[in-house]
Coordinates of C-alpha atoms and ligand atoms in Angstrom, one line a residue:
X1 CA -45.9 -74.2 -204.4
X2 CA -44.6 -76.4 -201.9
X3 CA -41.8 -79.2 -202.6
X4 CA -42.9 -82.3 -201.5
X5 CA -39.9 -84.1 -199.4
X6 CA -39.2 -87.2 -200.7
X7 CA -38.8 -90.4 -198.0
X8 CA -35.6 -91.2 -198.0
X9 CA -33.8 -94.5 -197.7
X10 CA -32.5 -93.3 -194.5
X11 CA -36.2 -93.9 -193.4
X12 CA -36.0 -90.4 -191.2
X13 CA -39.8 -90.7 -191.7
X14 CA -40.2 -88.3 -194.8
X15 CA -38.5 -85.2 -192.6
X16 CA -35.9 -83.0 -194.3
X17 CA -33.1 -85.1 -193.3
X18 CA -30.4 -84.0 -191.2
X19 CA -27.0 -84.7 -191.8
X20 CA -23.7 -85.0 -189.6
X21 CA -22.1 -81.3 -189.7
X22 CA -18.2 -83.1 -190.5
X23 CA -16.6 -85.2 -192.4
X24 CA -14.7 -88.1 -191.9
X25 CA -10.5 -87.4 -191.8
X26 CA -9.5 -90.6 -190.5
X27 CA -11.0 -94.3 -189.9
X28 CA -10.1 -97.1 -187.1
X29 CA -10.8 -100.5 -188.9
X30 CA -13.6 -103.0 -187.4
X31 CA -14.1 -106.2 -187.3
X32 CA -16.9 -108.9 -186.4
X33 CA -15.2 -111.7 -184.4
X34 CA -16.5 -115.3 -185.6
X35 CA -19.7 -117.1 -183.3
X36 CA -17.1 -119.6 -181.6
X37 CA -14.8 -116.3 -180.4
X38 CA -17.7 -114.3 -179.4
X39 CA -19.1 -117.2 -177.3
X40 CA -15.5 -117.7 -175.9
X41 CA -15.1 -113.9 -175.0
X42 CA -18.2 -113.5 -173.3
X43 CA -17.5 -116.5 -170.9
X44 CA -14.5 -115.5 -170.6
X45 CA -15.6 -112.1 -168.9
X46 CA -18.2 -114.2 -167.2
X47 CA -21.1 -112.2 -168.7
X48 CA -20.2 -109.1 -168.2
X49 CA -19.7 -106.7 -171.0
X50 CA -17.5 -104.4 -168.8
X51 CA -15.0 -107.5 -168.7
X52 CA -14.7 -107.6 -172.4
X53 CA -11.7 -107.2 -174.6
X54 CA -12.5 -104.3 -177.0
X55 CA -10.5 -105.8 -179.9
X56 CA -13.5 -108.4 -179.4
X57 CA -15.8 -106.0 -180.2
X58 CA -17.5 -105.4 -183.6
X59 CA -19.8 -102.4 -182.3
X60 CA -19.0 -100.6 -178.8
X61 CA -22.2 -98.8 -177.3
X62 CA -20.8 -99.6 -174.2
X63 CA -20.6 -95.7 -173.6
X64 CA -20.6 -92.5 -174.8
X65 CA -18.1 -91.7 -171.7
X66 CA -14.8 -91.0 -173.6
X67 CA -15.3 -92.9 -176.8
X68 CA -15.8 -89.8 -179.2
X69 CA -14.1 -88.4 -181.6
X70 CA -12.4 -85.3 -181.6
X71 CA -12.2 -82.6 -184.4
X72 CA -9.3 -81.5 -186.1
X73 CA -9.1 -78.4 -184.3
X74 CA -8.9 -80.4 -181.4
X75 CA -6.3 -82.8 -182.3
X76 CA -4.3 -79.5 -183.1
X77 CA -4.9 -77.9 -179.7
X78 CA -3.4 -81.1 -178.4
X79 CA 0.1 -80.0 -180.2
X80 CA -1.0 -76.7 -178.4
X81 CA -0.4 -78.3 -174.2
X82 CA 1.5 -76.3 -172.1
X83 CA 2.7 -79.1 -169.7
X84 CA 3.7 -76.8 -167.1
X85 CA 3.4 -78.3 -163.5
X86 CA 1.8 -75.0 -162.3
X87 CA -0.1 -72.2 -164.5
X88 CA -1.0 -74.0 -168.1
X89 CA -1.9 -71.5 -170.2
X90 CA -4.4 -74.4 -171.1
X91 CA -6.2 -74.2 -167.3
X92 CA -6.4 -70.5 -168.3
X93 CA -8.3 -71.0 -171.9
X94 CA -10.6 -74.2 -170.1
X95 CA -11.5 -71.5 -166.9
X96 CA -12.5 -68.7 -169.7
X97 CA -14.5 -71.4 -171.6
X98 CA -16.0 -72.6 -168.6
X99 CA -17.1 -69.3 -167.2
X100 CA -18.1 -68.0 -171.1
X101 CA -20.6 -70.9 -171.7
X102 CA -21.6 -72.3 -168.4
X103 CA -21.6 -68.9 -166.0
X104 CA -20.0 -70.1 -163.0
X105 CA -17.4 -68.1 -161.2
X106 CA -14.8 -70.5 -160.3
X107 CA -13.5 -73.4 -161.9
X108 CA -11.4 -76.6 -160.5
X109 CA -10.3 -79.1 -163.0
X110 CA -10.4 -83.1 -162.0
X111 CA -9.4 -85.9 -164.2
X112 CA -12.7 -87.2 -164.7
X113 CA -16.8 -86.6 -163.1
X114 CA -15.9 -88.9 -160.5
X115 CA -12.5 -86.8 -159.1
X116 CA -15.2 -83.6 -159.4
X117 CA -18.1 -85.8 -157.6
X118 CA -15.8 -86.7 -154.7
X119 CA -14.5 -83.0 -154.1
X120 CA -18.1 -81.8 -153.9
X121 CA -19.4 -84.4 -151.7
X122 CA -16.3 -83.7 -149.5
X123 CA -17.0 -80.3 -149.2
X124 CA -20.6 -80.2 -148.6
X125 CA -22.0 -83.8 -146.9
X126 CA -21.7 -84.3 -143.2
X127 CA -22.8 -87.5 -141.7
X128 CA -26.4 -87.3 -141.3
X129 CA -27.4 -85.0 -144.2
X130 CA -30.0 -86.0 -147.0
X131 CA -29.3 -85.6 -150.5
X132 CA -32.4 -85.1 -153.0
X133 CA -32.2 -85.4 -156.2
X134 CA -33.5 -86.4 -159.8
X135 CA -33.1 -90.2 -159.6
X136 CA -29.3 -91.8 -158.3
X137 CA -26.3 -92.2 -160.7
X138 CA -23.8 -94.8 -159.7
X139 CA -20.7 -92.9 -159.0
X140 CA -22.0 -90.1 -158.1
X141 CA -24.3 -91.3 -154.8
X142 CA -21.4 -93.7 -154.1
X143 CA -19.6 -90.3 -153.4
X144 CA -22.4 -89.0 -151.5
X145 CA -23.1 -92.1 -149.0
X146 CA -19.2 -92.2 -149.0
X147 CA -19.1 -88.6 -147.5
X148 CA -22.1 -90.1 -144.8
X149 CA -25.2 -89.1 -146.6
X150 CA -28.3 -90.6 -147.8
X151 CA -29.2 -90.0 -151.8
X152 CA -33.2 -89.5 -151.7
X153 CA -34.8 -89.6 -155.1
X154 CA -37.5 -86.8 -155.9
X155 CA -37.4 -87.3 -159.5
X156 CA -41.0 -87.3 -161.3
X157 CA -43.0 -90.9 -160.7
X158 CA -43.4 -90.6 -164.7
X159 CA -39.7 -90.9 -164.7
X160 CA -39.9 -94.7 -163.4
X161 CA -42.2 -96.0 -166.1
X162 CA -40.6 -97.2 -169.0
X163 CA -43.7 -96.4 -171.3
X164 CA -44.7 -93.2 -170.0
X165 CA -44.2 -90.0 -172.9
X166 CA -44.0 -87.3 -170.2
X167 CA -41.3 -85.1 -172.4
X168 CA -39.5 -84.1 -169.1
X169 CA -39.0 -87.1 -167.1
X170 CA -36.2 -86.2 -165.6
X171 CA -38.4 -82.9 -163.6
X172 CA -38.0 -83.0 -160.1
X173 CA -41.4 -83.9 -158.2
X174 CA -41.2 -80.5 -156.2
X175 CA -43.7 -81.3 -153.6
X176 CA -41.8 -85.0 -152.9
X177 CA -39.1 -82.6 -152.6
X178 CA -40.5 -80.2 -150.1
X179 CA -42.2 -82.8 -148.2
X180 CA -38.3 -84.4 -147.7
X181 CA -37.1 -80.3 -146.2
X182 CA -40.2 -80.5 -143.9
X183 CA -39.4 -83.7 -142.3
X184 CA -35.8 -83.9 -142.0
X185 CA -34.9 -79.4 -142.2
X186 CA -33.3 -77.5 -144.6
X187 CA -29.7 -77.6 -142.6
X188 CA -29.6 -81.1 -143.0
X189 CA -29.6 -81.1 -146.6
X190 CA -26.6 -79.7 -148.3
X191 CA -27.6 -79.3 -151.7
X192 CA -30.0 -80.6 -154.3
X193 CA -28.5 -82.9 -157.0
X194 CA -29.7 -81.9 -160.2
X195 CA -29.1 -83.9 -163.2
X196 CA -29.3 -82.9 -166.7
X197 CA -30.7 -85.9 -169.1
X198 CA -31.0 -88.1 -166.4
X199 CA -28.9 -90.9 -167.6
X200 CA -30.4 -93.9 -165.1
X201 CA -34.0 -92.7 -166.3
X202 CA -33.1 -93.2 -169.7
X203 CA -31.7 -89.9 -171.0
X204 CA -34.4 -87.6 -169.9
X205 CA -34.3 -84.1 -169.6
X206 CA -35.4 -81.4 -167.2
X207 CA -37.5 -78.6 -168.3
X208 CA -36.7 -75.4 -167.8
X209 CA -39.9 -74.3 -166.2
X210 CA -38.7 -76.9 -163.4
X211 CA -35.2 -75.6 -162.7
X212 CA -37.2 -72.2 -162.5
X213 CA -39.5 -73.3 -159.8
X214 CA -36.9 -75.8 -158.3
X215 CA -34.6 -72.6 -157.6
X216 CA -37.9 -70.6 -156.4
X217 CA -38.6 -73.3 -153.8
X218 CA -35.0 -74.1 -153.1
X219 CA -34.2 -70.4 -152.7
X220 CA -37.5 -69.7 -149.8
X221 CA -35.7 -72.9 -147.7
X222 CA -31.8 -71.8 -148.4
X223 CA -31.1 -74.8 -149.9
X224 CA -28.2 -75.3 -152.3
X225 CA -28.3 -76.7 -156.0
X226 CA -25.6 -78.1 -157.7
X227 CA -25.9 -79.8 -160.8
X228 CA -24.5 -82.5 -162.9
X229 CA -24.0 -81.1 -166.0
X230 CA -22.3 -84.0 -167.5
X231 CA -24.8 -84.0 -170.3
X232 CA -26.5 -80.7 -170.2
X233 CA -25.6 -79.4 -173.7
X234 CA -28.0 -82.2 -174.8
X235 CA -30.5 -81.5 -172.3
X236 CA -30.6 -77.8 -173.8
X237 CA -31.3 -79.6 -177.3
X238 CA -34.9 -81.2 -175.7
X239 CA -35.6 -77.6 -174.0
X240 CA -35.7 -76.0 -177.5
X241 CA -37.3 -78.3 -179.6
X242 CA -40.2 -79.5 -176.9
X243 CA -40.3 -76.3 -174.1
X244 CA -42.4 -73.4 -175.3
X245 CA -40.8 -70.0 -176.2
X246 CA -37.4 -71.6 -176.4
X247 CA -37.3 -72.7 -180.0
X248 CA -35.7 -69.4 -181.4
X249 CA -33.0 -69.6 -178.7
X250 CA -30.0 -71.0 -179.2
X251 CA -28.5 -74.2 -177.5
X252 CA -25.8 -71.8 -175.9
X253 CA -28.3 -69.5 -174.5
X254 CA -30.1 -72.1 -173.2
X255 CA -27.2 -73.9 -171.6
X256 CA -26.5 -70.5 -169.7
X257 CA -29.9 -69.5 -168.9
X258 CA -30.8 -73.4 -166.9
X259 CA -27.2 -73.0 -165.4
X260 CA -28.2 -69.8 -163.9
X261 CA -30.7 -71.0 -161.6
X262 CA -28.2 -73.4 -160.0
X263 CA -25.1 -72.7 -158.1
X264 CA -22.1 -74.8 -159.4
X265 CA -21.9 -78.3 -161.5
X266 CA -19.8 -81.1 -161.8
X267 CA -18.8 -82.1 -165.0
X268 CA -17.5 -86.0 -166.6
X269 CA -16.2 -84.0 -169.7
X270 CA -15.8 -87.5 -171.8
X271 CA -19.7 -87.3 -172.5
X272 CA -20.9 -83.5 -174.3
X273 CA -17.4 -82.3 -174.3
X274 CA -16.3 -84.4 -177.0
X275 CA -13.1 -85.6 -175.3
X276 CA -11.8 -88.8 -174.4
X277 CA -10.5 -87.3 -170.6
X278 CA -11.4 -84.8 -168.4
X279 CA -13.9 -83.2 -166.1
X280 CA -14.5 -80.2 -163.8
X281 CA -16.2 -79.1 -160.8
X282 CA -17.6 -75.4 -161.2
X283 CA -18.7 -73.2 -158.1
X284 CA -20.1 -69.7 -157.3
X285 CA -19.8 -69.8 -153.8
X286 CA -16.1 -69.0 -152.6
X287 CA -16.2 -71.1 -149.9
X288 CA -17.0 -74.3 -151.5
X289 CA -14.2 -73.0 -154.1
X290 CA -11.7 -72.6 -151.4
X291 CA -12.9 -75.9 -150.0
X292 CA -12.4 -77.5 -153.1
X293 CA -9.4 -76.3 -154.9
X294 CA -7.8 -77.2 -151.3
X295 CA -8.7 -80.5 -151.4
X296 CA -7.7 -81.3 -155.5
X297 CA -4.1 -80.7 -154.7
X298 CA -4.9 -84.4 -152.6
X299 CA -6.3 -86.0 -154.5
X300 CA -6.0 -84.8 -158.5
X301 CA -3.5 -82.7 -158.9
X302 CA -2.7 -79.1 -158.9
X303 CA -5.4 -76.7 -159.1
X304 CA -4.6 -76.0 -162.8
X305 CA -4.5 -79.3 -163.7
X306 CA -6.2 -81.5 -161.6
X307 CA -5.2 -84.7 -162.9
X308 CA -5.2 -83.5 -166.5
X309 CA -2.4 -83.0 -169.0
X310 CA -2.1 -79.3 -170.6
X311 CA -3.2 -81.1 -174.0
X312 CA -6.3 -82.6 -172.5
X313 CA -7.5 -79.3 -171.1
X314 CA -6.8 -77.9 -174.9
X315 CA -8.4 -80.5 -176.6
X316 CA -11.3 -80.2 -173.4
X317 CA -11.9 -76.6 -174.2
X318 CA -11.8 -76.6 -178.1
X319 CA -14.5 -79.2 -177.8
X320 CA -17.1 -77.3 -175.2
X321 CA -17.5 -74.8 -178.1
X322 CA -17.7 -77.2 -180.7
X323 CA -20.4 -79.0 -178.2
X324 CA -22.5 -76.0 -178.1
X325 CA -23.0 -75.9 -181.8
X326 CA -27.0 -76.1 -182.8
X327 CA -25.6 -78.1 -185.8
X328 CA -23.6 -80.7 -183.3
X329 CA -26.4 -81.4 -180.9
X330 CA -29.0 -81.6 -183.6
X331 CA -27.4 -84.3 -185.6
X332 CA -26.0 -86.4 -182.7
X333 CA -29.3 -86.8 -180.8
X334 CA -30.9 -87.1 -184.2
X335 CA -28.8 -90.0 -184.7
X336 CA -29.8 -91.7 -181.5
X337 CA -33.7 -90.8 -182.3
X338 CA -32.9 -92.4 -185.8
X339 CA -32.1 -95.8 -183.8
X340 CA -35.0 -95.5 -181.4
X341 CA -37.4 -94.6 -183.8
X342 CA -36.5 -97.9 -186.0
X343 CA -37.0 -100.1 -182.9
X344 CA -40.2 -98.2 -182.1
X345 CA -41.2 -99.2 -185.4
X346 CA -40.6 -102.7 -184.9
X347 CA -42.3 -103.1 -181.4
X348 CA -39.4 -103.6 -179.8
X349 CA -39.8 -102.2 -176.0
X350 CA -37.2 -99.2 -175.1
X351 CA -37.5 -96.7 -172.9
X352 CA -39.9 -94.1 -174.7
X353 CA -39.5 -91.0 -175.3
X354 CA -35.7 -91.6 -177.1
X355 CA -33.7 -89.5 -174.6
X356 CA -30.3 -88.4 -175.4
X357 CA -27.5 -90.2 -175.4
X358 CA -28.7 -93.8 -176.2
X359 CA -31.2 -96.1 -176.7
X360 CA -32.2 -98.2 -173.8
X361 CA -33.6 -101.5 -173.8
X362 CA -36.8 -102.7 -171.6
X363 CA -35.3 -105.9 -170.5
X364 CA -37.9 -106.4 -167.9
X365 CA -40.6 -106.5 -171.0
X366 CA -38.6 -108.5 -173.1
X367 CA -37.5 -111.1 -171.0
X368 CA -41.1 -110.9 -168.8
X369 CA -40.4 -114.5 -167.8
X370 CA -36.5 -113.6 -166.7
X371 CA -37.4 -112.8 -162.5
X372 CA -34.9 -109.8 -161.7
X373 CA -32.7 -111.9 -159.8
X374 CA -31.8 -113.6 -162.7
X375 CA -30.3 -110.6 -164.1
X376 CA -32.6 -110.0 -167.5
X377 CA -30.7 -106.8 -168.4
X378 CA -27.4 -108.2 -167.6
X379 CA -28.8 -111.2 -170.2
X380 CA -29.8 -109.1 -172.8
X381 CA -26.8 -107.3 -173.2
X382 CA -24.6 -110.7 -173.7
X383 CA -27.1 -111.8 -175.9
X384 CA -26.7 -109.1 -178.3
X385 CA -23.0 -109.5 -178.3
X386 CA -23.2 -113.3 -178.6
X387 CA -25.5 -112.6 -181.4
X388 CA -23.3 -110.0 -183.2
X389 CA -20.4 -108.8 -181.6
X390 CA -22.3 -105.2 -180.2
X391 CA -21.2 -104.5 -176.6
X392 CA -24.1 -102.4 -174.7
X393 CA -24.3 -102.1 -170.7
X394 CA -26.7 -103.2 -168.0
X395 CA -28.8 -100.8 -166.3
X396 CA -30.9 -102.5 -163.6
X397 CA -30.1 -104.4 -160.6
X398 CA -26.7 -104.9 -161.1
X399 CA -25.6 -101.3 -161.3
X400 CA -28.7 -100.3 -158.5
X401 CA -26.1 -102.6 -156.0
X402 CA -27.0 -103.3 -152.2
X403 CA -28.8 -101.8 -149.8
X404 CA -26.3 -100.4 -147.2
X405 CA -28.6 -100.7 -144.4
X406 CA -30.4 -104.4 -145.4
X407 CA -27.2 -105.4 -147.5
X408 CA -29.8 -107.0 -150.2
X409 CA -30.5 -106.2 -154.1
X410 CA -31.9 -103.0 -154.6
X411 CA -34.9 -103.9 -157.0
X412 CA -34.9 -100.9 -159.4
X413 CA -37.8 -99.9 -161.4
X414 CA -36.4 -100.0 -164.7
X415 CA -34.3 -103.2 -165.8
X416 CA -32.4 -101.9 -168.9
X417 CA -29.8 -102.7 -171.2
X418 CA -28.4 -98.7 -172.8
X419 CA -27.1 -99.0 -176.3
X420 CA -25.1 -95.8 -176.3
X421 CA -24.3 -93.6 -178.7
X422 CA -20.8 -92.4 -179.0
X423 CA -20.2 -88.9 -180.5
X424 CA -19.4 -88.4 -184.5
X425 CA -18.1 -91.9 -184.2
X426 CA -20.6 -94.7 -185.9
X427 CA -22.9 -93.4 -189.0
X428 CA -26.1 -95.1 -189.9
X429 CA -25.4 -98.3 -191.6
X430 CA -24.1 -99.0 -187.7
X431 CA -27.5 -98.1 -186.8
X432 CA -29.0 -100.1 -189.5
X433 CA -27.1 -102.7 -188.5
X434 CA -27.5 -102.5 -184.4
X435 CA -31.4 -102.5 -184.5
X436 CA -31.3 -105.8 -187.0
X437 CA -29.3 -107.6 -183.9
X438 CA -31.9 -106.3 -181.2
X439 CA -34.6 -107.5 -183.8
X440 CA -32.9 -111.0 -184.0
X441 CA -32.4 -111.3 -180.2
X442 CA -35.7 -109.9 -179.5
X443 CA -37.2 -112.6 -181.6
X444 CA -35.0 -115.4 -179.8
X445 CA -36.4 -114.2 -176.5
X446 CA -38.0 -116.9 -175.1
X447 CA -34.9 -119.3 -174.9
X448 CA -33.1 -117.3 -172.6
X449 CA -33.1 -118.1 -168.9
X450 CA -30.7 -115.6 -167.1
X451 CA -27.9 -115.7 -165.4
X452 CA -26.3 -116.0 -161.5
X453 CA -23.6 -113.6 -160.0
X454 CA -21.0 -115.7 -159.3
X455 CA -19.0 -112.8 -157.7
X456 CA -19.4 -109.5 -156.7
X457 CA -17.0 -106.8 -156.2
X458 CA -17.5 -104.2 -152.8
X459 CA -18.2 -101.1 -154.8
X460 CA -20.0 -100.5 -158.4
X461 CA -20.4 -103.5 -158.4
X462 CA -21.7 -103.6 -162.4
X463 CA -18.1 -102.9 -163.7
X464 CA -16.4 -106.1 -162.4
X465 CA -19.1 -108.4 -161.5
X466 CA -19.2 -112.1 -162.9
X467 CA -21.9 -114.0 -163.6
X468 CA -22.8 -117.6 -165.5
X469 CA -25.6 -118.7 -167.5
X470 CA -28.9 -120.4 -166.0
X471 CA -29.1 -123.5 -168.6
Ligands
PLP1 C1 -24.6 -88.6 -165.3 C2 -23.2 -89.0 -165.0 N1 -22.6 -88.4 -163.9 C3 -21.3 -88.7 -163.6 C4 -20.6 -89.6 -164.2 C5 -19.2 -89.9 -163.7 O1 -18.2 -89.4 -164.6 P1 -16.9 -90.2 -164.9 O2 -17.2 -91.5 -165.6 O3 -16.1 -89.2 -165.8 O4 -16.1 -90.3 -163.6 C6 -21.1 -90.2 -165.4 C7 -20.3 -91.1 -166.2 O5 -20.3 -92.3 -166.2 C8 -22.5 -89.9 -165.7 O6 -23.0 -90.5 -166.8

């Protein structure tokens, strides 16, 4: 007979509960600032979350971009660096990693996505060319434009609507796609940029199905695609519990198999890799190789080192196998479901479904009488830190920027504050504890009036922008 599974106070929704596969070693103290200092702090960094001091800060879902916490094993490969200028054995264990798990052929190490971003867009943008891809990320169409070309978005329509449960939204619309190689030609575009959990969309992933027929179509026009793999492993985790046939593979397998039908990927290490520096750019094509490792010595570092130490490339290739552990990627997007699902339970709007990474906030619904350039997301996420010292990040017009051409606001679709998850870093009493402070400033909601840049920075604007509130 069948055990019935008790519902647990965890409230995982009477599921056999999954549990974190460590234990804690070590703790950093917290602490929850008074009212009077929070409402000081946040002037103080003129509304911008970016600007705060982290000792101000009770819990940081700022990012997952660096913030987690390594294992043992990797604290002890850190004892391991070889911190030779030129040869690391450490480049040589991270290159074997790379090409073990992710297939590629050659690998050049940066400091962080960004260093990889720049190299790539270097190597393959000309003035003139068009570059398609899955919805923009900041830094990486900064790189592209930068390099003279234009970031076109052929992600999914589904993708753009907050409330829609497509379980891919990150797919690539293929026929936006070919309509863009018809009207401008294939040798114009230099690649396809191919994110994995598309991190402006929410967290979504990309189905396998679509990277198949991406790289069918892609492969008929000679097209390049080069993807950001930044958060890939989770990706692979929404491929084998939602794609069918995939369920009995493993999260390695996966990873290999979707990486197969591209042709290099840039990596910001500090998000799946579990390490708090790093990144790489990984090619099959020896000339963009050549290309790149050429230019890394300008503006990294060596070419086995790229702007890392030999510790950090230890530490970075201990934790791309503990990344690719079923066990690992289970629990840590289970514990970012966990937070969704409570808000979903309290009819608070988020982007649906939960994607990877974090949790992130319709601002647009909740603050429906907040115009956008007023800054609603940008309000939301000092709100919740006023109201209890949680630091999460804008995602809307701030960090969509200007218009190169027009020079005004872009006016994305999606206005959202991202509450993001961290890896093995909070447990679930922070959870607990972070959906109780949306509840409360969801519930304040219709006090809140918005906010006016009061200056804006040149480039990525969202990082040092400052704003003041609209009494
Ligand atoms: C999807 C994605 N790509 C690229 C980057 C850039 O990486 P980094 O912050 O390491 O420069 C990030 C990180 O913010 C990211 O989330």
């Amino acid at each position: 007979m069948a055990h019935l599974i008790p519902q647990t106070m965890g409230q995982q929704f009477g599921r056999r509960s999954w549990a974190e596969p460590w234990k804690i070693k070590m703790v950093e103290p917290i602490r929850l600032v008074s009212p009077a200092e929070r409402e000081k702090a946040i002037a103080d960094a003129g509304y911008n979350t970016f600007l705060l001091r982290s000792a101000d800060v009770y819990i940081d879902l700022l990012t997952d971009s660096g913030t987690s916490a390594m294992s043992d094993r990797q604290w002890a490969g850190i004892m391991l660096g070889d911190e030779a200028y030129a040869g690391s054995r450490n480049f040589y264990h991270l290159e074997e990693t790379v090409q073990t798990y992710y297939g590629y052929r050659y690998l050049v190490p940066t400091h962080q996505g960004r260093g990889a971003e720049h190299l790539l867009s270097k190597a393959l943008i000309k003035p003139g060319h068009y570059v398609p891809g899955n919805m923009y990320f900041t830094t990486t169409r900064l790189h592209q434009e930068l390099a003279g070309g234009t970031f076109v978005d052929v992600i999914i329509d589904e993708a753009h609507d907050p409330a829609n449960q497509h379980p891919f939204k990150g797919n690539v619309d293929l026929d936006k796609l070919e309509s863009l190689i018809k009207r401008v030609g294939a040798e114009n575009i230099p690649y396809v940029s191919l994110a994995g959990t598309v991190n402006m969309a929410g967290g979504q992933p990309v189905s396998m199905a679509n990277v198949r027929a991406l790289h069918a179509l892609c492969d008929r026009y000679g097209v390049r695609i080069y993807l950001d793999a930044t958060r890939m492993i989770e990706n692979a985790f929404f491929i084998q519990e939602g794609e069918e046939g995939y369920a009995d593979k493993s999260i390695a397998d996966i990873l290999k198999e979707f990486c197969g039908y591209t042709d290099g990927a840039w990596m910001s290490a500090k998000k799946d890799h579990l390490v708090n520096i790093g990144g790489w750019l990984a090619v099959n094509d020896e000339d963009v190789f050549e290309s790149a490792r050429n230019m890394v010595v300008v503006y990294e570092g060596l070419h086995t080192y790229g702007g890392m130490a030999g510790r950090d490339m230890e530490a970075l290739a201990i934790g791309i196998t503990e990344a690719v552990q079923d066990d690992h990627i289970r629990a840590r997007v289970g514990q970012v479901r966990y937070l969704g699902e409570l808000l979903t339970d309290w009819e608070i709007p988020i982007v649906q479904p939960v994607g990877g990474h974090a949790v992130f906030l319709d601002a647009k619904r909740i603050y429906s009488h907040v115009p956008q350039d007023r800054f609603p997301a940008q309000t939301l996420a000092a709100e919740l830190y006023l109201d209890s010292g949680i630091r999460a990040m804008e995602r809307g017009i701030v960090s969509a920027g200007r218009d190169p051409e027009t020079g005004d606001h872009r006016y994305p679709a999606l206005e959202l504050v991202r509450l993001t998850i961290p890896r093995r870093v909070y447990t679930q009493a922070h959870m607990d504890v972070v959906a109780e402070a949306v509840k409360a400033v969801y519930d304040a909601r219709d006090e809140t009036r918005g906010l006016k840049m009061v200056y804006e920075p040149k480039y990525l604007r969202f990082f040092q922008a400052r704003f003041e509130r609209i009494s």
